[in-house]
Coordinates of C-alpha atoms in Angstrom, one line a residue:
Chain H
X519 CA 138.7 180.2 172.3
X520 CA 138.8 179.3 168.9
X521 CA 135.7 177.9 167.3
X522 CA 136.1 174.5 166.1
X523 CA 133.6 172.6 163.8
X524 CA 133.5 169.0 161.7
X525 CA 131.5 169.2 158.7
X526 CA 131.3 165.8 157.0
X527 CA 131.9 165.9 152.9
X528 CA 131.5 162.1 152.7
X529 CA 130.7 159.0 154.6
X530 CA 130.6 156.2 152.3
X531 CA 133.1 153.5 151.5
X532 CA 134.3 152.7 148.2
X533 CA 131.6 153.4 146.3
X534 CA 128.8 156.3 146.5
X535 CA 124.9 155.7 147.4
X536 CA 122.2 158.2 146.9
X537 CA 122.6 159.0 150.2
X538 CA 126.6 159.4 150.8
X539 CA 129.3 160.7 148.8
X540 CA 133.0 159.4 148.8
X541 CA 135.1 160.3 151.8
X542 CA 136.0 163.3 153.1
X543 CA 136.0 165.8 156.4
X544 CA 136.5 169.4 157.0
X545 CA 137.7 170.8 160.3
X546 CA 137.2 174.3 160.4
X547 CA 139.5 175.4 163.1
X548 CA 138.7 179.4 163.5
X549 CA 139.8 181.2 160.1
X550 CA 141.6 177.8 158.9
X551 CA 140.1 174.6 157.1
X552 CA 142.1 171.6 157.7
X553 CA 140.5 168.5 155.2
X554 CA 141.1 165.0 155.6
X555 CA 140.8 163.1 152.4
X556 CA 139.1 164.0 148.9
X557 CA 137.0 161.4 147.9
X558 CA 135.4 162.1 144.1
X559 CA 132.7 164.6 144.3
X560 CA 133.3 165.9 147.7
X561 CA 133.7 169.4 146.3
X562 CA 129.8 169.1 145.7
X563 CA 129.6 168.6 149.3
X564 CA 131.9 171.5 150.0
X565 CA 130.1 173.8 148.0
X566 CA 127.0 172.9 149.8
X567 CA 128.2 173.6 153.1
X568 CA 128.8 176.5 151.9
X569 CA 132.6 176.5 152.9
X570 CA 135.1 179.1 151.4
X571 CA 137.8 177.9 148.2
X572 CA 139.7 180.9 149.3
X573 CA 140.2 180.0 152.6
X574 CA 143.6 179.2 154.7
X575 CA 143.8 175.5 154.2
X576 CA 145.8 172.7 154.5
X577 CA 144.7 169.0 152.9
X578 CA 145.6 165.4 154.4
X579 CA 145.0 162.3 152.5
X580 CA 145.1 159.2 154.6
X581 CA 145.7 157.2 151.5
X582 CA 145.9 156.5 148.1
X583 CA 142.7 154.9 147.1
X584 CA 140.5 156.5 144.4
X585 CA 138.0 157.3 147.0
X586 CA 139.8 159.2 149.2
X587 CA 142.0 161.3 146.8
X588 CA 140.3 161.8 143.2
X589 CA 138.3 164.8 144.3
X590 CA 141.6 166.9 145.2
X591 CA 141.7 167.5 141.0
X592 CA 138.0 169.1 141.0
X593 CA 138.4 170.8 144.1
X594 CA 142.1 172.1 143.1
X595 CA 140.4 173.1 139.7
X596 CA 137.4 174.9 141.2
X597 CA 139.7 176.8 143.8
X598 CA 141.6 178.1 140.4
X599 CA 138.0 178.9 138.5
X600 CA 137.7 180.9 142.0
X601 CA 141.0 182.9 141.8
X602 CA 142.4 181.4 144.3
X603 CA 146.1 182.9 145.6
X604 CA 146.9 181.3 148.7
X605 CA 149.5 178.6 148.5
X606 CA 147.8 175.1 149.5
X607 CA 149.7 172.5 151.9
X608 CA 148.8 169.1 151.0
X609 CA 150.0 166.0 153.2
X610 CA 150.1 162.4 151.6
X611 CA 152.4 159.7 151.3
X612 CA 154.8 159.7 148.2
X613 CA 152.6 158.7 145.3
X614 CA 150.3 161.6 146.0
X615 CA 153.0 163.9 144.6
X616 CA 153.0 161.9 141.4
X617 CA 149.0 161.9 141.6
X618 CA 148.9 165.2 141.1
X619 CA 151.9 166.1 138.8
X620 CA 150.6 163.4 136.2
X621 CA 147.2 164.5 136.3
X622 CA 148.0 168.4 136.0
X623 CA 150.2 167.2 133.2
X624 CA 147.6 164.8 131.1
X625 CA 144.6 167.1 131.9
X626 CA 146.5 169.7 131.8
X627 CA 145.5 172.4 134.1
X628 CA 147.4 175.2 135.7
X629 CA 146.7 176.8 139.1
X630 CA 146.7 180.3 140.3
X631 CA 148.4 179.4 143.7
X632 CA 151.1 177.1 144.3
X633 CA 150.6 173.6 145.7
X634 CA 152.8 172.3 148.2
X635 CA 153.0 168.6 148.4
X636 CA 154.3 167.1 152.2
X637 CA 155.4 163.7 151.3
X638 CA 154.7 161.6 154.4
X639 CA 158.0 159.1 155.1
X640 CA 156.9 158.3 158.8
X641 CA 154.9 158.7 161.5
X642 CA 155.3 161.8 163.8
X643 CA 154.5 165.2 163.8
X644 CA 153.9 166.8 160.6
X645 CA 152.4 170.0 161.0
X646 CA 153.3 172.5 164.4
X647 CA 151.4 175.9 164.3
X648 CA 151.6 178.3 167.1
X649 CA 148.8 176.7 169.2
X650 CA 148.0 173.5 167.7
X651 CA 149.8 170.0 166.0
X652 CA 149.3 167.4 163.2
X653 CA 150.7 164.2 163.8
X654 CA 150.4 160.6 161.8
X655 CA 150.4 157.3 162.5
X656 CA 150.7 154.2 160.6
X657 CA 147.0 152.6 160.0
X658 CA 146.8 149.1 158.7
X659 CA 144.7 149.1 155.5
X660 CA 145.8 147.1 152.0
X661 CA 147.9 150.2 150.8
X662 CA 150.2 152.5 152.9
X663 CA 147.6 154.6 155.0
X664 CA 147.9 157.2 157.8
X665 CA 145.6 158.0 160.6
X666 CA 146.1 162.0 161.7
X667 CA 145.2 163.7 165.1
X668 CA 145.1 167.3 165.5
X669 CA 145.9 168.6 169.3
X670 CA 145.6 171.7 170.5
X671 CA 148.4 172.9 172.8
X672 CA 146.9 173.7 176.6
X673 CA 147.0 177.0 177.0
X674 CA 147.7 178.9 180.7
X675 CA 145.1 179.6 182.9
X676 CA 143.3 183.0 183.3
X677 CA 145.8 185.5 185.1
X678 CA 143.8 187.4 187.5
X679 CA 145.6 191.1 187.4
X680 CA 143.1 192.4 189.5
X681 CA 143.8 190.4 192.3
X682 CA 147.3 190.5 192.0
X683 CA 147.0 194.4 192.0
X684 CA 144.8 194.0 195.4
X685 CA 147.8 191.8 196.9
X686 CA 149.9 194.9 195.6
X687 CA 152.3 192.5 193.5
X688 CA 154.0 194.0 190.8
X689 CA 154.4 193.5 187.3
X690 CA 157.1 192.0 186.2
X691 CA 159.3 189.2 187.2
X692 CA 156.6 188.0 190.1
X693 CA 153.9 188.0 187.5
X694 CA 155.7 185.6 185.0
X695 CA 156.4 183.4 187.7
X696 CA 153.2 182.9 188.9
X697 CA 151.7 182.9 185.1
X698 CA 154.5 179.8 184.7
X699 CA 152.6 178.4 188.1
X700 CA 155.5 179.1 190.6
X701 CA 154.3 180.0 194.6
X702 CA 156.0 183.6 195.3
X703 CA 156.8 184.9 198.2
X704 CA 156.0 188.7 198.2
X705 CA 155.7 191.1 201.4
X706 CA 156.5 188.2 204.0
X707 CA 153.3 186.4 202.6
X708 CA 153.5 183.3 200.1
X709 CA 151.4 184.1 197.1
X710 CA 150.3 180.8 195.7
X711 CA 150.1 180.3 191.9
X712 CA 146.5 179.1 191.7
X713 CA 145.3 181.7 193.7
X714 CA 146.4 184.4 190.8
X715 CA 145.8 182.1 187.9
X716 CA 143.3 179.8 186.8
X717 CA 143.8 176.1 185.7
X718 CA 145.2 175.5 182.5
X719 CA 142.8 175.4 179.8
X720 CA 143.3 171.8 178.2
X721 CA 143.7 171.8 174.3
X722 CA 141.0 170.0 172.2
X723 CA 142.2 166.4 170.4
X724 CA 140.3 165.3 167.3
X725 CA 141.9 161.8 165.6
X726 CA 141.3 160.5 162.2
X727 CA 141.4 157.2 161.2
X728 CA 141.2 156.8 157.9
X729 CA 141.1 152.9 156.6
X730 CA 142.3 150.6 158.9
X731 CA 142.3 147.4 160.5
X732 CA 141.9 148.5 164.7
X733 CA 145.5 148.2 166.1
X734 CA 146.8 148.6 169.6
X735 CA 149.2 151.6 167.7
X736 CA 146.1 153.4 166.7
X737 CA 144.7 153.1 170.0
X738 CA 147.6 154.7 171.7
X739 CA 148.0 157.4 168.9
X740 CA 144.2 158.4 169.7
X741 CA 144.4 158.3 173.6
X742 CA 142.3 160.7 175.2
X743 CA 140.7 162.3 172.0
X744 CA 137.7 165.1 172.4
X745 CA 136.4 163.5 169.6
X746 CA 137.6 160.1 167.2
X747 CA 136.4 159.8 163.8
X748 CA 136.9 156.1 162.8
X749 CA 136.3 154.2 160.2
X750 CA 133.3 151.7 160.7
X751 CA 132.7 150.1 157.0
X752 CA 130.9 146.9 158.6
X753 CA 128.1 145.5 161.2
X754 CA 129.7 142.6 163.2
X755 CA 128.7 139.7 160.9
X756 CA 131.3 141.2 158.3
X757 CA 133.8 140.7 160.6
X758 CA 135.7 138.2 157.8
X759 CA 135.0 140.9 155.0
X760 CA 136.3 143.5 157.7
X761 CA 139.7 141.6 157.7
X762 CA 140.3 140.7 154.4
X763 CA 140.1 144.3 153.0
X764 CA 141.5 145.7 155.8
X765 CA 138.5 147.2 157.4
X766 CA 137.0 148.0 160.5
X767 CA 133.3 146.7 162.0
X768 CA 131.5 149.5 164.3
X769 CA 132.5 147.3 167.2
X770 CA 136.0 147.5 166.5
X771 CA 136.0 151.0 166.2
X772 CA 133.9 151.1 169.9
X773 CA 136.6 149.1 171.3
X774 CA 139.6 151.3 170.0
X775 CA 137.8 154.1 171.1
X776 CA 136.9 152.5 174.6
X777 CA 141.2 151.7 174.9
X778 CA 142.0 155.1 174.0
X779 CA 139.5 156.9 176.9
X780 CA 138.0 158.6 173.9
X781 CA 135.1 161.2 175.2
X782 CA 132.8 160.8 172.0
X783 CA 133.2 158.6 169.0
X784 CA 132.0 159.5 165.2
X785 CA 131.7 156.5 163.0
X786 CA 131.9 157.2 159.3
X787 CA 132.9 155.0 155.8
X788 CA 130.0 152.8 155.5
X789 CA 129.7 150.4 153.1
X790 CA 126.8 150.8 150.7
X791 CA 125.0 148.0 151.9
X792 CA 124.0 150.1 154.6
X793 CA 120.9 152.3 153.6
X794 CA 121.2 153.5 157.3
X795 CA 123.5 153.1 160.2
X796 CA 121.7 152.3 163.0
X797 CA 122.7 148.4 163.7
X798 CA 126.2 150.2 163.5
X799 CA 125.4 152.9 166.1
X800 CA 124.0 150.3 168.5
X801 CA 126.6 147.4 167.8
X802 CA 128.9 150.0 168.9
X803 CA 126.7 151.7 172.0
X804 CA 126.9 148.3 173.6
X805 CA 130.9 149.0 173.9
X806 CA 131.4 152.7 174.2
X807 CA 129.1 155.4 175.9
X808 CA 129.3 158.1 173.5
X809 CA 128.4 157.1 169.8
X810 CA 127.0 158.5 166.8
X811 CA 127.0 158.0 163.1
X812 CA 127.9 160.3 160.5
X813 CA 125.9 161.5 157.6
X814 CA 126.9 163.5 154.8
X815 CA 126.5 167.7 155.7
X816 CA 126.5 166.8 159.2
X817 CA 128.4 169.3 161.3
X818 CA 129.7 168.3 164.6
X819 CA 130.9 171.0 167.1
X820 CA 133.8 170.0 169.1
X821 CA 133.9 172.2 172.6
X822 CA 136.4 172.9 174.8
X823 CA 136.3 170.2 177.8
X824 CA 135.3 173.1 180.6
X825 CA 132.6 173.9 178.1
X826 CA 130.4 170.4 178.1
Chain C
X1129 CA 111.3 149.6 117.4
X1130 CA 114.5 150.5 120.0
X1131 CA 113.8 152.3 123.3
X1132 CA 116.0 155.2 123.5
X1133 CA 115.9 157.8 125.9
X1134 CA 118.4 160.2 127.4
X1135 CA 119.4 161.1 131.3
X1136 CA 121.3 164.1 131.7
X1137 CA 124.1 163.0 134.8
X1138 CA 125.8 166.4 134.8
X1139 CA 124.6 169.7 133.2
X1140 CA 127.4 172.2 135.0
X1141 CA 130.3 173.3 133.4
X1142 CA 133.8 173.7 135.2
X1143 CA 132.6 173.3 138.7
X1144 CA 129.6 171.6 140.3
X1145 CA 127.0 173.5 141.9
X1146 CA 124.4 173.1 144.8
X1147 CA 122.0 171.7 141.7
X1148 CA 123.9 170.3 139.3
X1149 CA 126.6 168.0 138.4
X1150 CA 130.0 168.0 136.3
X1151 CA 129.1 166.8 132.4
X1152 CA 128.1 163.5 131.7
X1153 CA 125.0 162.0 129.4
X1154 CA 123.7 158.6 129.6
X1155 CA 121.7 157.7 126.0
X1156 CA 119.8 154.5 127.3
X1157 CA 118.9 152.5 123.6
X1158 CA 117.3 149.4 123.9
X1159 CA 120.1 146.7 125.9
X1160 CA 122.9 149.2 125.4
X1161 CA 124.0 152.4 127.3
X1162 CA 126.1 154.9 125.5
X1163 CA 128.0 157.4 127.8
X1164 CA 129.2 161.0 126.7
X1165 CA 131.8 162.4 129.1
X1166 CA 132.4 161.0 132.6
X1167 CA 132.7 164.8 134.7
X1168 CA 133.9 164.1 138.4
X1169 CA 130.9 162.5 140.9
X1170 CA 128.8 161.6 137.6
X1171 CA 128.5 157.9 138.9
X1172 CA 126.3 159.6 142.0
X1173 CA 124.0 160.4 139.6
X1174 CA 124.1 157.5 137.3
X1175 CA 123.2 155.7 140.5
X1176 CA 120.1 158.3 141.3
X1177 CA 119.1 157.3 138.1
X1178 CA 118.7 153.7 138.8
X1179 CA 121.2 152.9 135.8
X1180 CA 123.0 149.4 135.8
X1181 CA 126.4 149.4 136.2
X1182 CA 126.8 146.1 134.9
X1183 CA 124.5 146.9 131.2
X1184 CA 126.5 146.5 128.1
X1185 CA 128.2 150.1 127.4
X1186 CA 130.5 152.1 125.2
X1187 CA 131.7 155.8 126.8
X1188 CA 132.7 158.8 124.4
X1189 CA 134.7 161.5 125.9
X1190 CA 134.5 164.7 124.0
X1191 CA 137.9 166.0 125.5
X1192 CA 140.0 165.7 128.1
X1193 CA 139.8 168.2 130.8
X1194 CA 139.3 167.3 134.5
X1195 CA 134.9 168.3 134.5
X1196 CA 134.8 165.6 131.5
X1197 CA 136.8 162.8 132.2
X1198 CA 137.8 162.4 136.0
X1199 CA 134.6 160.9 136.8
X1200 CA 136.0 157.9 134.4
X1201 CA 137.9 156.5 137.3
X1202 CA 135.2 156.6 140.4
X1203 CA 133.0 154.9 137.6
X1204 CA 135.0 152.0 136.5
X1205 CA 136.0 151.2 140.3
X1206 CA 132.7 150.8 140.7
X1207 CA 131.6 148.6 138.1
X1208 CA 134.5 146.5 140.0
X1209 CA 133.0 146.8 142.9
X1210 CA 129.4 145.6 141.7
X1211 CA 131.6 142.5 139.9
X1212 CA 131.3 143.7 135.9
X1213 CA 132.8 141.5 133.8
X1214 CA 131.7 142.3 130.3
X1215 CA 134.5 144.5 128.7
X1216 CA 133.6 147.9 127.9
X1217 CA 135.0 150.2 124.8
X1218 CA 136.1 153.8 125.5
X1219 CA 136.6 156.6 122.7
X1220 CA 138.8 159.9 123.3
X1221 CA 141.7 161.6 122.1
X1222 CA 144.8 159.8 122.4
X1223 CA 145.9 160.9 125.9
X1224 CA 142.6 159.1 127.5
X1225 CA 144.3 156.2 127.2
X1226 CA 147.1 157.7 129.4
X1227 CA 145.1 159.3 132.2
X1228 CA 143.4 156.0 132.5
X1229 CA 147.2 154.1 132.4
X1230 CA 148.6 156.4 134.6
X1231 CA 145.9 156.5 137.4
X1232 CA 145.4 152.6 137.7
X1233 CA 149.2 152.7 137.9
X1234 CA 149.5 155.4 140.7
X1235 CA 146.3 154.8 142.6
X1236 CA 146.8 151.1 142.1
X1237 CA 143.5 149.5 141.0
X1238 CA 142.6 146.5 139.3
X1239 CA 139.6 145.7 137.1
X1240 CA 137.5 142.4 136.9
X1241 CA 136.7 143.1 133.1
X1242 CA 138.5 144.9 130.3
X1243 CA 138.7 148.4 129.1
X1244 CA 139.6 149.1 125.5
X1245 CA 140.6 152.4 124.6
X1246 CA 139.7 153.5 121.5
X1247 CA 142.1 156.4 120.4
X1248 CA 140.4 159.0 118.0
X1249 CA 142.6 160.4 115.5
X1250 CA 140.7 161.7 112.9
X1251 CA 136.9 162.5 111.6
X1252 CA 134.7 160.1 110.7
X1253 CA 132.7 156.8 111.9
X1254 CA 134.2 155.5 115.0
X1255 CA 131.2 152.8 115.9
X1256 CA 129.3 150.7 113.2
X1257 CA 127.0 148.3 114.5
X1258 CA 123.8 146.5 113.4
X1259 CA 121.5 149.0 113.5
X1260 CA 123.5 152.4 114.0
X1261 CA 126.6 154.3 113.7
X1262 CA 128.1 156.9 116.0
X1263 CA 131.0 159.3 114.2
X1264 CA 132.7 162.2 115.7
X1265 CA 133.6 166.0 113.8
X1266 CA 136.2 168.2 115.3
X1267 CA 134.7 170.7 117.5
X1268 CA 136.3 173.8 118.7
X1269 CA 137.7 173.9 122.4
X1270 CA 141.1 175.3 123.9
X1271 CA 142.2 171.8 123.8
X1272 CA 141.5 169.2 121.1
X1273 CA 137.6 168.2 121.5
X1274 CA 135.0 166.3 119.7
X1275 CA 131.5 166.4 118.8
X1276 CA 129.4 163.1 118.5
X1277 CA 126.7 162.3 116.5
X1278 CA 124.8 158.7 116.7
X1279 CA 122.6 157.7 113.7
X1280 CA 120.5 154.9 113.0
X1281 CA 120.1 153.5 109.9
X1282 CA 116.9 153.9 108.5
X1283 CA 114.8 150.3 108.4
X1284 CA 113.0 149.4 105.3
X1285 CA 109.0 149.4 105.9
X1286 CA 106.6 147.1 107.2
X1287 CA 105.9 144.3 104.7
X1288 CA 102.5 143.7 105.1
X1289 CA 102.3 140.1 104.5
X1290 CA 98.6 139.5 104.8
X1291 CA 97.8 141.9 101.8
X1292 CA 100.8 140.1 99.6
X1293 CA 98.9 136.5 100.6
X1294 CA 95.3 138.0 99.7
X1295 CA 97.2 139.1 96.0
X1296 CA 98.4 135.5 95.8
X1297 CA 102.4 136.8 95.8
X1298 CA 104.5 133.1 96.4
X1299 CA 106.8 133.8 99.1
X1300 CA 110.7 134.2 97.7
X1301 CA 112.1 136.4 95.1
X1302 CA 108.9 138.6 94.8
X1303 CA 108.5 139.2 98.2
X1304 CA 112.4 140.5 98.5
X1305 CA 111.9 142.7 95.4
X1306 CA 109.0 144.0 97.2
X1307 CA 111.1 144.5 100.2
X1308 CA 114.0 146.0 98.4
X1309 CA 111.3 148.4 96.9
X1310 CA 111.0 147.2 93.3
X1311 CA 107.7 147.0 91.4
X1312 CA 106.3 143.4 90.3
X1313 CA 104.7 142.1 87.8
X1314 CA 102.7 138.9 89.0
X1315 CA 99.7 137.3 87.1
X1316 CA 99.8 139.9 84.2
X1317 CA 99.2 142.5 87.1
X1318 CA 101.9 145.4 88.1
X1319 CA 102.0 145.4 91.6
X1320 CA 104.0 148.3 93.2
X1321 CA 106.4 147.7 96.2
X1322 CA 104.5 150.3 98.0
X1323 CA 101.0 148.6 97.8
X1324 CA 102.7 145.6 100.2
X1325 CA 106.0 147.6 101.6
X1326 CA 105.2 150.9 104.1
X1327 CA 107.6 153.8 103.9
X1328 CA 110.9 153.3 105.0
X1329 CA 110.8 154.2 108.8
X1330 CA 113.6 157.2 109.4
X1331 CA 116.3 156.1 112.1
X1332 CA 116.7 158.9 114.6
X1333 CA 120.0 161.3 114.9
X1334 CA 121.5 162.6 118.5
X1335 CA 123.9 165.2 118.1
X1336 CA 126.1 165.7 121.1
X1337 CA 128.4 168.8 121.1
X1338 CA 130.6 168.7 124.1
X1339 CA 133.0 172.0 124.9
X1340 CA 133.4 173.9 121.7
X1341 CA 132.6 177.7 120.0
X1342 CA 129.6 177.2 117.3
X1343 CA 131.2 176.1 113.5
X1344 CA 129.9 175.4 110.2
X1345 CA 131.8 172.3 110.1
X1346 CA 129.1 171.4 113.3
X1347 CA 126.5 173.0 111.6
X1348 CA 127.0 170.4 108.9
X1349 CA 127.8 167.3 111.0
X1350 CA 124.6 168.0 112.9
X1351 CA 122.5 168.3 110.0
X1352 CA 118.9 167.1 110.8
X1353 CA 119.4 165.9 114.1
X1354 CA 116.2 165.1 115.7
X1355 CA 117.9 166.0 119.2
X1356 CA 120.7 167.9 119.7
X1357 CA 122.3 168.6 122.6
X1358 CA 124.5 171.6 122.7
X1359 CA 126.6 173.4 125.2
X1360 CA 125.3 176.7 126.3
X1361 CA 128.0 177.8 128.8
X1362 CA 126.7 181.8 128.5
X1363 CA 123.8 184.1 127.9
X1364 CA 124.1 186.8 125.2
X1365 CA 126.0 189.6 127.3
X1366 CA 128.7 187.2 127.9
X1367 CA 129.5 186.7 124.3
X1368 CA 133.2 187.9 124.7
X1369 CA 133.8 185.0 127.5
X1370 CA 132.3 182.4 125.4
X1371 CA 134.9 183.4 122.7
X1372 CA 137.8 183.8 125.0
X1373 CA 137.0 180.3 126.8
X1374 CA 136.1 178.1 123.8
X1375 CA 132.7 178.0 125.0
X1376 CA 129.1 178.9 123.2
X1377 CA 126.2 181.0 124.1
X1378 CA 122.6 180.1 124.3
X1379 CA 121.8 182.2 121.0
X1380 CA 125.0 180.7 119.1
X1381 CA 123.8 176.5 120.4
X1382 CA 120.5 177.8 118.5
X1383 CA 121.8 179.5 115.4
X1384 CA 123.5 176.3 115.0
X1385 CA 120.3 173.8 115.8
X1386 CA 118.5 176.3 113.0
X1387 CA 121.6 176.0 110.4
X1388 CA 121.5 172.3 110.9
X1389 CA 117.5 172.0 110.9
X1390 CA 117.7 170.3 114.3
X1391 CA 114.1 169.4 115.6
X1392 CA 114.7 170.1 118.8
X1393 CA 117.6 171.6 120.4
X1394 CA 118.7 170.7 124.5
X1395 CA 120.8 172.8 126.1
X1396 CA 123.3 171.9 129.0
X1397 CA 126.9 172.7 130.5
X1398 CA 125.8 175.8 131.7
X1399 CA 128.0 178.6 133.8
X1400 CA 127.6 177.8 137.6
X1401 CA 127.0 182.0 137.4
X1402 CA 123.4 180.5 136.4
X1403 CA 121.1 179.6 139.3
X1404 CA 118.5 179.1 137.1
X1405 CA 118.3 178.9 132.9
X1406 CA 115.1 180.4 131.8
X1407 CA 117.5 183.6 130.3
X1408 CA 119.4 181.3 128.2
X1409 CA 116.4 179.2 127.2
X1410 CA 114.3 182.8 126.1
X1411 CA 117.3 183.8 124.2
X1412 CA 117.9 180.3 122.2
X1413 CA 114.0 180.3 121.9
X1414 CA 113.9 183.6 120.1
X1415 CA 115.8 181.8 117.3
X1416 CA 114.9 177.9 117.7
X1417 CA 111.2 177.2 117.9
X1418 CA 112.2 174.2 120.0
X1419 CA 114.2 174.7 123.2
X1420 CA 114.9 173.3 126.9
X1421 CA 117.2 173.4 129.2
X1422 CA 119.2 170.0 130.5
X1423 CA 118.7 169.6 134.2
X1424 CA 120.3 167.0 136.3
X1425 CA 118.6 163.4 136.4
X1426 CA 115.9 165.5 133.8
X1427 CA 114.9 162.3 131.2
X1428 CA 114.5 162.8 127.4
X1429 CA 112.5 160.6 125.5
X1430 CA 113.9 160.3 122.2
X1431 CA 110.9 159.1 119.7
X1432 CA 110.8 158.1 115.8
X1433 CA 109.7 160.7 113.8
X1434 CA 106.4 159.2 112.4
X1435 CA 105.6 158.9 116.8
X1436 CA 105.6 162.7 117.2

């Protein structure tokens, strides 16, 4: 059981407001922190949320607009002030590398740790760890933009050793077969795998849209997410503006969440015109049954399907 | 009478804290806003302070460390989102131009207004307006750094027209002579300028240190300031750190304020280690009689000498 929670570090689009900072989402999964976007000033909420600058960390940038990437500079410098030594992988489109390199040269900062910029040039799996992977999919925005998914691998069911012993099955090959889901014959008796091994424990799947128009490609990419965080810059009456600027309305976010059979939809990246977001939640809730609005410093625990 | 007030938009050094953002000071003088430094995230406090993105504005950057200049990117973009049309002058060392140019290229943003980068290559007056000037002086930091002073020109005293008429003096040349401080003879009678014209009204002088060690050069530059905002990164027990990092202690800020016969000293740019600043104010107050600590969103009205 790996504990997983999201903390929203910025939920405004374009410009910050009194209540909302610029885009950034921290996904804390066990001992690791995965950061999606780093809008200007996000380090302030990172600190307010009590997150640790020295944690094992990966950073994913959806696209190279200032409100999604400029906060990297300050975040990295504060990590350096705090003496971070662990290296850090940062994923994004090729200009990310240039952005970091040129700013480090011009502003003249050195880091006490390595940053490894992983240029994303095509869709697919970009991180594969022991128990999860992160993949990316092209989004549709005014500049190259990627959506991300974190998927945990399913874990095999719990092996009931006491029951296996009670039936007298010897440890070794037969245990392995049962664990792999194969039925065995032992002592003339058929023993079904399901007698000994619980059902596989489903991994969780979290999707993050970045800035985008809704597309069928994204609906497929986000298929069966436990939690989808989708941009929701506008309400329905601003549909034209959404199309013009390469953004989505709350209703479009909900439509894609419904198509993708997502369990829970979290709306974020609100235009500064919305002091509060009840209209957006209302419009989305007419389409999807489980919608919430993000707000700065909101914490969302991501439970396993069987927990809920 | 031009109303003048300061608003602190960020008072932390290096890294932000829960309470403090990164360096930025707005000086609102009549219809104009002069901004000194733009640390990451300062636009958030700019908005919280209710300041207008479309105002006549000049920006001065003390030095090219990220915590003093990175906020420019977001500020300019938010101005653009709000449809600013007025051009804006930005003053700073030559790398400022490169910083803006390269980021605008890499992040790919266009502005609806002109920015005119004024490279500072030597000390002296850099802005001369009808009723004030801004000058700069080399500070002593780990990178090229400038301190700034805004000085209003003295205004002639108030001309008492009623009294001049009562004495029967005809308008014209004689009025001008009196206004210039010359005594006149009229109707066989000597009329002293001081009978008709009040004493000259002293302009105000505001000094802003940026990041620096204390120097005699700065003490001269800040001579007779009505208000001096001086960096005060450390308390006295961190004297060595201050020297190592090119910063000042509160006591050093007070010593320079005393040498310069400054009326009021405002401490700012506090190390993140200080949750509250009473120790720093105490150490400075042992040396200078009028010391206050800045805090985010603090407003300080700058009155004329005769008002106080």
